[in-house]
mmCIF file of N, CA and C in Angstrom:
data_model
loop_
_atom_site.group_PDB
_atom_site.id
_atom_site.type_symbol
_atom_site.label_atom_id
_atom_site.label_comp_id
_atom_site.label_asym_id
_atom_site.label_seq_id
_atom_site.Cartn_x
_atom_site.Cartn_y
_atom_site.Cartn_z
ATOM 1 N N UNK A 5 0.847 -1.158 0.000
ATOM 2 C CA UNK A 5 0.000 0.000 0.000
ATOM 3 C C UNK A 5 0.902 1.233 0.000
ATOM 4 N N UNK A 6 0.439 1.916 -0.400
ATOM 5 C CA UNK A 6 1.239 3.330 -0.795
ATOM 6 C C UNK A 6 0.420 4.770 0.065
ATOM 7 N N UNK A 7 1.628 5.459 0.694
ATOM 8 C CA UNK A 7 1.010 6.662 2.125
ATOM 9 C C UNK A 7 0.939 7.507 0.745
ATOM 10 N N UNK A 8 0.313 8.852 1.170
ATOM 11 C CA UNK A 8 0.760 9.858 0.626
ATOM 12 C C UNK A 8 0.312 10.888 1.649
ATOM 13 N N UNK A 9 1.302 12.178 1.337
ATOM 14 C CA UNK A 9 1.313 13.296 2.253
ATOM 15 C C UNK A 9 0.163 13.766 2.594
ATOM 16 N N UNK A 10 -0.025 14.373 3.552
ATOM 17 C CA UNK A 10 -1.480 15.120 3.496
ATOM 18 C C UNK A 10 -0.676 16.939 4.183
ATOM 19 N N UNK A 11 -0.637 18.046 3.880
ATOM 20 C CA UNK A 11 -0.259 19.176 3.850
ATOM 21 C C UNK A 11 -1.008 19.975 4.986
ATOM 22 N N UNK A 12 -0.926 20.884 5.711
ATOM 23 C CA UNK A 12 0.694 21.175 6.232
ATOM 24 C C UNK A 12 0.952 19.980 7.106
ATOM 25 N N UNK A 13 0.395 19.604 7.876
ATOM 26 C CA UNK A 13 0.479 18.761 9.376
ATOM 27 C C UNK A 13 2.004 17.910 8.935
ATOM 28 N N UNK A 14 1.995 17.498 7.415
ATOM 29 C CA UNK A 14 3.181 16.552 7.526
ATOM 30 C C UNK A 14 3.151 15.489 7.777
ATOM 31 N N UNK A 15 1.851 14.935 7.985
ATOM 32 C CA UNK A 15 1.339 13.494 8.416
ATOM 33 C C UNK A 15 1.415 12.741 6.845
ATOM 34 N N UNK A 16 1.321 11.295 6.535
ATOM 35 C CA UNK A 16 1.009 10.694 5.363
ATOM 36 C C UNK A 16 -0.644 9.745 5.997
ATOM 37 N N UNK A 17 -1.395 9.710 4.798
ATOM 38 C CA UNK A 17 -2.540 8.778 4.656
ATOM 39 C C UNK A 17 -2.307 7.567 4.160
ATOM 40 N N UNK A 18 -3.238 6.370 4.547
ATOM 41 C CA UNK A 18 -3.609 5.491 3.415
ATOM 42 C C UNK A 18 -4.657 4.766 3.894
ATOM 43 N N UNK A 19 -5.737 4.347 2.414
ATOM 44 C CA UNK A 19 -6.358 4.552 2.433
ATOM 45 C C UNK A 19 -6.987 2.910 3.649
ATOM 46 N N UNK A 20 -7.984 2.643 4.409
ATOM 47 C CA UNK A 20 -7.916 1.793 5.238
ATOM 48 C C UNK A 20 -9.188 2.280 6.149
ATOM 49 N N UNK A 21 -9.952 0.838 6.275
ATOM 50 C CA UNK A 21 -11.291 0.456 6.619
ATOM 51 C C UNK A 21 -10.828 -0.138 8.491
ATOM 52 N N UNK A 22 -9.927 0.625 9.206
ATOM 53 C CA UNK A 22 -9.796 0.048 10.654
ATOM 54 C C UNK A 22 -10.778 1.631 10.944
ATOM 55 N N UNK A 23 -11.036 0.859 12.007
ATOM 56 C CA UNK A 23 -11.361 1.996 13.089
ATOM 57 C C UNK A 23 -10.993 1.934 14.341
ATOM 58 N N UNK A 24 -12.040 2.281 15.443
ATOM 59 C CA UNK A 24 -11.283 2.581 16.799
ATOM 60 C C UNK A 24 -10.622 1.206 17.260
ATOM 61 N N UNK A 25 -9.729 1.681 18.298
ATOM 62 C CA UNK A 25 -8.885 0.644 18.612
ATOM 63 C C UNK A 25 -7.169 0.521 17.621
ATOM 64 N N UNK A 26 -7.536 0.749 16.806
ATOM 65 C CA UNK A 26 -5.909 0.572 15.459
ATOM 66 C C UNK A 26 -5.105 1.601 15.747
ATOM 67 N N UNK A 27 -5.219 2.162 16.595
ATOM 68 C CA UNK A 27 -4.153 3.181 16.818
ATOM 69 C C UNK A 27 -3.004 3.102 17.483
ATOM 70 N N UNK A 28 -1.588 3.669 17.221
ATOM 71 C CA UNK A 28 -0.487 2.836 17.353
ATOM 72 C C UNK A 28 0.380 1.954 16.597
ATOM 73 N N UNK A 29 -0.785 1.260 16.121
ATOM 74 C CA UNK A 29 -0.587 0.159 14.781
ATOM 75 C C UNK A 29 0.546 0.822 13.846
ATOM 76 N N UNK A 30 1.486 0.023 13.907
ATOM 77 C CA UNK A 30 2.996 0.260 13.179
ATOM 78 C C UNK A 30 2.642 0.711 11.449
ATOM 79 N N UNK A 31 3.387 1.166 10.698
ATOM 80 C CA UNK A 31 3.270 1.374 9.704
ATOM 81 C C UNK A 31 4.538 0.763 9.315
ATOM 82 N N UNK A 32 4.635 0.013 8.205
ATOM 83 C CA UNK A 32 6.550 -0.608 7.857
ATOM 84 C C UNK A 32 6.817 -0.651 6.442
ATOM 85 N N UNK A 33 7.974 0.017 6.366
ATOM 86 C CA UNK A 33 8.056 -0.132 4.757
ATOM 87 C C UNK A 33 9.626 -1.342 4.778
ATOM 88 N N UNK A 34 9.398 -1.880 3.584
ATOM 89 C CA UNK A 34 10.723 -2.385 3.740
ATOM 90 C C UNK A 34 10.561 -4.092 4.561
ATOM 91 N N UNK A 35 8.990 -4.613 4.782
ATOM 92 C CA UNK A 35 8.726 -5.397 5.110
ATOM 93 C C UNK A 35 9.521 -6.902 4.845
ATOM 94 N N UNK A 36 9.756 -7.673 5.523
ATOM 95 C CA UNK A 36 10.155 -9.147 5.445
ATOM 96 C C UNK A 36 9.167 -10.061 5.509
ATOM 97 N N UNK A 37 8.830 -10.625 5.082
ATOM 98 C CA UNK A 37 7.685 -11.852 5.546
ATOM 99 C C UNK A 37 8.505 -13.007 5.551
ATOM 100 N N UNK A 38 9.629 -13.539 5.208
ATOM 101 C CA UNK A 38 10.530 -14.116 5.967
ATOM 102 C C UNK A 38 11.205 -14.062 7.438
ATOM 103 N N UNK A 39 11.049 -12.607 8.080
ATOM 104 C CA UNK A 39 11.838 -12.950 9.022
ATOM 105 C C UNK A 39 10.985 -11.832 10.049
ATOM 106 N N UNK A 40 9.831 -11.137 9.092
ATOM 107 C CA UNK A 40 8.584 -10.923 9.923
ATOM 108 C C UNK A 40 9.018 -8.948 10.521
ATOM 109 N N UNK A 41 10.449 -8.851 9.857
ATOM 110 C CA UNK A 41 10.986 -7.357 10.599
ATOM 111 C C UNK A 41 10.623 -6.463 9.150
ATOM 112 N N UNK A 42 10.912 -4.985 9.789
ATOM 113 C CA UNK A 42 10.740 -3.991 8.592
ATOM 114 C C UNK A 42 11.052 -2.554 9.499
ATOM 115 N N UNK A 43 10.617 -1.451 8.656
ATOM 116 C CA UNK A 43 11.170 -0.918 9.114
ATOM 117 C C UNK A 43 9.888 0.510 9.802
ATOM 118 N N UNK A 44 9.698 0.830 10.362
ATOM 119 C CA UNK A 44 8.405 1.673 11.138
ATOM 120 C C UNK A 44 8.862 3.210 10.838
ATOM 121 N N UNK A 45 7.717 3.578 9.764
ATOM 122 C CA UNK A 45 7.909 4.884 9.424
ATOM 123 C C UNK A 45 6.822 5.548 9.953
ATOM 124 N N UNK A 46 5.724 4.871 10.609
ATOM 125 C CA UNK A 46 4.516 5.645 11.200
ATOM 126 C C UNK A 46 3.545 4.791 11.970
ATOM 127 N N UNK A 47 2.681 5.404 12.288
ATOM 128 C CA UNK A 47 2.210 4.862 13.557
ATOM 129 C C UNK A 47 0.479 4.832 13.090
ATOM 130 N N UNK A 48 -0.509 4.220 13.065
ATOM 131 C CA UNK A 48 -2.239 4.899 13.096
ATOM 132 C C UNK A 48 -2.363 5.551 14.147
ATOM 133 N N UNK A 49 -2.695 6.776 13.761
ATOM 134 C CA UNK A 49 -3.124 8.034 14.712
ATOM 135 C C UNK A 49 -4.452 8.592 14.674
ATOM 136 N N UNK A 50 -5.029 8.945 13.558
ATOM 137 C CA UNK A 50 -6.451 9.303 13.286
ATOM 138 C C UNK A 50 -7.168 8.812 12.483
ATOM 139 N N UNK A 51 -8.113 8.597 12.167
ATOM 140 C CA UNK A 51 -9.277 8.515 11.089
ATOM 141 C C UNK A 51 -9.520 10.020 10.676
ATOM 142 N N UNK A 52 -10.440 9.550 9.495
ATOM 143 C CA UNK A 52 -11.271 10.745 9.233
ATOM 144 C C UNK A 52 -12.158 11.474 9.805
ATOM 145 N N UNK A 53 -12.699 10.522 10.604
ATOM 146 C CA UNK A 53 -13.879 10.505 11.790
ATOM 147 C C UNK A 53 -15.172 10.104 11.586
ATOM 148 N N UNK A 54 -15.184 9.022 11.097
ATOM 149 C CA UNK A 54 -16.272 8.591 10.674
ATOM 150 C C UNK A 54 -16.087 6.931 10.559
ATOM 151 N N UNK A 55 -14.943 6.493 11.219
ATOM 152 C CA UNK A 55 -14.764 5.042 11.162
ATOM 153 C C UNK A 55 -14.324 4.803 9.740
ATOM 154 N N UNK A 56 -14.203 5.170 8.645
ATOM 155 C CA UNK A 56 -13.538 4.513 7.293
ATOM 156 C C UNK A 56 -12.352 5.383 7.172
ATOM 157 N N UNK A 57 -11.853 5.130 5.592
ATOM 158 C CA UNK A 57 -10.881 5.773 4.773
ATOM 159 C C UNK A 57 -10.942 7.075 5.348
ATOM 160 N N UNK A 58 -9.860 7.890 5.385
ATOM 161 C CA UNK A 58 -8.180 6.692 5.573
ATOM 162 C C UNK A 58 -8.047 7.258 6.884
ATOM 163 N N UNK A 59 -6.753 6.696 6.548
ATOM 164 C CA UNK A 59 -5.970 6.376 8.244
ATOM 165 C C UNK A 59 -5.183 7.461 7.940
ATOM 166 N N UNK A 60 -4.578 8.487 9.137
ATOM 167 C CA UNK A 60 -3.285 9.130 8.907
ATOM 168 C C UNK A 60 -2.733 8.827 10.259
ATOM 169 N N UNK A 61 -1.265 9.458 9.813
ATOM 170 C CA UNK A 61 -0.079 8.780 10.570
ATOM 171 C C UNK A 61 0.915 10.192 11.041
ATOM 172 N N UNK A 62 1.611 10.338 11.534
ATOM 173 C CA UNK A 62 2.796 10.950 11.597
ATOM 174 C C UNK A 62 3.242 10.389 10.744
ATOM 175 N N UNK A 63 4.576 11.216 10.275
ATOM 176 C CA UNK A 63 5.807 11.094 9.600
ATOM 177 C C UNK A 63 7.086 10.782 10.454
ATOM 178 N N UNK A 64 7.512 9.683 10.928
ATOM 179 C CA UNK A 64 8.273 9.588 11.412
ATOM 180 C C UNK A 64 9.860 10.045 10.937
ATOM 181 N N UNK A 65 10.499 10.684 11.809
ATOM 182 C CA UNK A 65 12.268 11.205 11.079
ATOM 183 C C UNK A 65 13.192 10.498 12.506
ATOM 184 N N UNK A 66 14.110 11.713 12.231
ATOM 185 C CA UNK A 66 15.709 12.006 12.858
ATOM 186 C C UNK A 66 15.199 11.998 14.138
ATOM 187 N N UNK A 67 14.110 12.741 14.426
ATOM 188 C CA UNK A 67 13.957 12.770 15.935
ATOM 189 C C UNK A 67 13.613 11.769 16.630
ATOM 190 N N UNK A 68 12.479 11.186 15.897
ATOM 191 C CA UNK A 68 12.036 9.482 16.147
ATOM 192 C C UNK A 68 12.892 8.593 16.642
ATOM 193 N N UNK A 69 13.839 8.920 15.897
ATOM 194 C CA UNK A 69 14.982 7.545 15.579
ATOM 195 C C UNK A 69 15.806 7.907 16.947
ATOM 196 N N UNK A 70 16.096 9.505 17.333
ATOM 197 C CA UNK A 70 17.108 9.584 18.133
ATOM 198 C C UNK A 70 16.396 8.746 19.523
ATOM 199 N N UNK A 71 15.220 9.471 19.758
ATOM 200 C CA UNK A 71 14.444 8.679 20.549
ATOM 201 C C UNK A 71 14.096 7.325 21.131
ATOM 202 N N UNK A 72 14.354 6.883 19.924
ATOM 203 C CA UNK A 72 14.393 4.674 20.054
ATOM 204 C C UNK A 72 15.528 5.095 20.205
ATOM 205 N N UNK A 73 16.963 5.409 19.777
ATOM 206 C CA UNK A 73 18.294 5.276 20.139
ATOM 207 C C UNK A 73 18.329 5.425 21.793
ATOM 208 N N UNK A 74 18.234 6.500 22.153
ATOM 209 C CA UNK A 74 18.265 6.539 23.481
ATOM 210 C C UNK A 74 16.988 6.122 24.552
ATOM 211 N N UNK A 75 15.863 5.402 23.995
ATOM 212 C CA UNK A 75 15.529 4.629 24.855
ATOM 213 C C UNK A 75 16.278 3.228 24.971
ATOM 214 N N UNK A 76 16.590 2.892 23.249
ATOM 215 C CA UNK A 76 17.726 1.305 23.748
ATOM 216 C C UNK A 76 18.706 1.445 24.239
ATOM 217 N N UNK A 77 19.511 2.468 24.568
ATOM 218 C CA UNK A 77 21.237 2.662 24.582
ATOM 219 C C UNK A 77 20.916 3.552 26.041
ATOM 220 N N UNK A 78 19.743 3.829 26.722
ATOM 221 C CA UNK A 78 19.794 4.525 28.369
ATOM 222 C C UNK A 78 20.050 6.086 27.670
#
């Protein structure tokens, strides 16, 4: 499935029939289905508000990452 931006917020969409409860729910590009890892560029954060299409996400970056760094490394 393919995100695309949504302007200004900086968040990406796609398009997706979850509702309450899916939030959190990893986003991964770069997926394995061999070994089940990938890589988490976003998270389900909102609906539209109406329970359907779509889902948006943050954009995960640099800051993200520093963040998992120093929660694994103390």
């Amino acid at each position: 499935m393919t995100t695309s931006q949504r302007a200004p917020e900086g968040e990406q969409r796609v398009p997706c029939d979850l509702g309450g409860g899916a939030s959190g729910g990893p986003w991964l590009t770069g997926f394995n289905t061999a070994t089940g890892k990938g890589t988490v560029v976003s998270v389900n954060s909102h609906g539209a508000g109406d329970g359907g299409t779509p889902m948006y996400g943050p954009t995960l970056d640099k800051t993200a990452r520093a963040v998992y760094d120093t929660a694994q490394h103390g």
